[in-house]
């Protein structure tokens, strides 16, 4: 079930959101735009966690003989 979230924006932020939405924007509604921003942030968070885990592996001396392209092909 979806829930709502109310937030306050400065005039400058609201104008920016408005420029991204509606007939002249990429998104139909401000809600659609905000949901997409959150999804992108979630993806960035996952990427950061993977990078940090990789750095921890390096600290622990856990290396792979595979290239980054080999590892990427596994996904």
C-alpha positions as a Python dict, from the first residue, in 0.01 Angstrom:
ca = {
    (1, 'X'): (0, 0, 0),
    (2, 'X'): (131, 344, -87),
    (3, 'X'): (163, 611, 175),
    (4, 'X'): (192, 982, 132),
    (5, 'X'): (469, 1216, 239),
    (6, 'X'): (427, 1589, 267),
    (7, 'X'): (729, 1811, 237),
    (8, 'X'): (809, 2178, 222),
    (9, 'X'): (1027, 2321, -53),
    (10, 'X'): (1181, 2661, -99),
    (11, 'X'): (1051, 2858, -395),
    (12, 'X'): (1373, 2780, -581),
    (13, 'X'): (1339, 2404, -525),
    (14, 'X'): (971, 2410, -618),
    (15, 'X'): (1046, 2597, -940),
    (16, 'X'): (1309, 2337, -1027),
    (17, 'X'): (1067, 2049, -963),
    (18, 'X'): (805, 2228, -1172),
    (19, 'X'): (1056, 2262, -1457),
    (20, 'X'): (1103, 1884, -1455),
    (21, 'X'): (733, 1799, -1449),
    (22, 'X'): (419, 1865, -1645),
    (23, 'X'): (387, 1934, -2016),
    (24, 'X'): (737, 2082, -2049),
    (25, 'X'): (916, 1828, -1828),
    (26, 'X'): (1031, 1470, -1842),
    (27, 'X'): (800, 1359, -1560),
    (28, 'X'): (424, 1382, -1555),
    (29, 'X'): (396, 1478, -1188),
    (30, 'X'): (616, 1596, -902),
    (31, 'X'): (548, 1266, -725),
    (32, 'X'): (681, 1070, -1021),
    (33, 'X'): (995, 1286, -1023),
    (34, 'X'): (1056, 1246, -649),
    (35, 'X'): (1002, 867, -666),
    (36, 'X'): (1259, 845, -947),
    (37, 'X'): (1510, 1051, -747),
    (38, 'X'): (1465, 815, -452),
    (39, 'X'): (1510, 508, -674),
    (40, 'X'): (1834, 652, -815),
    (41, 'X'): (1956, 727, -464),
    (42, 'X'): (1878, 370, -359),
    (43, 'X'): (2080, 237, -655),
    (44, 'X'): (2371, 468, -566),
    (45, 'X'): (2358, 342, -207),
    (46, 'X'): (2380, -20, -326),
    (47, 'X'): (2675, 68, -551),
    (48, 'X'): (2853, 241, -264),
    (49, 'X'): (2803, -63, -41),
    (50, 'X'): (2955, -287, -310),
    (51, 'X'): (3254, -56, -349),
    (52, 'X'): (3309, -44, 26),
    (53, 'X'): (3285, -423, 48),
    (54, 'X'): (3542, -449, -232),
    (55, 'X'): (3776, -214, -48),
    (56, 'X'): (3737, -425, 264),
    (57, 'X'): (3826, -736, 60),
    (58, 'X'): (4142, -560, -58),
    (59, 'X'): (4233, -469, 302),
    (60, 'X'): (4189, -834, 398),
    (61, 'X'): (4406, -947, 104),
    (62, 'X'): (4118, -1118, -69),
    (63, 'X'): (4194, -1080, -437),
    (64, 'X'): (4048, -1244, -744),
    (65, 'X'): (4228, -1363, -1056),
    (66, 'X'): (3926, -1246, -1258),
    (67, 'X'): (3920, -916, -1441),
    (68, 'X'): (3652, -659, -1368),
    (69, 'X'): (3495, -749, -1703),
    (70, 'X'): (3479, -1117, -1605),
    (71, 'X'): (3312, -1025, -1280),
    (72, 'X'): (3067, -791, -1457),
    (73, 'X'): (2973, -1071, -1701),
    (74, 'X'): (2861, -1281, -1406),
    (75, 'X'): (2581, -1036, -1330),
}
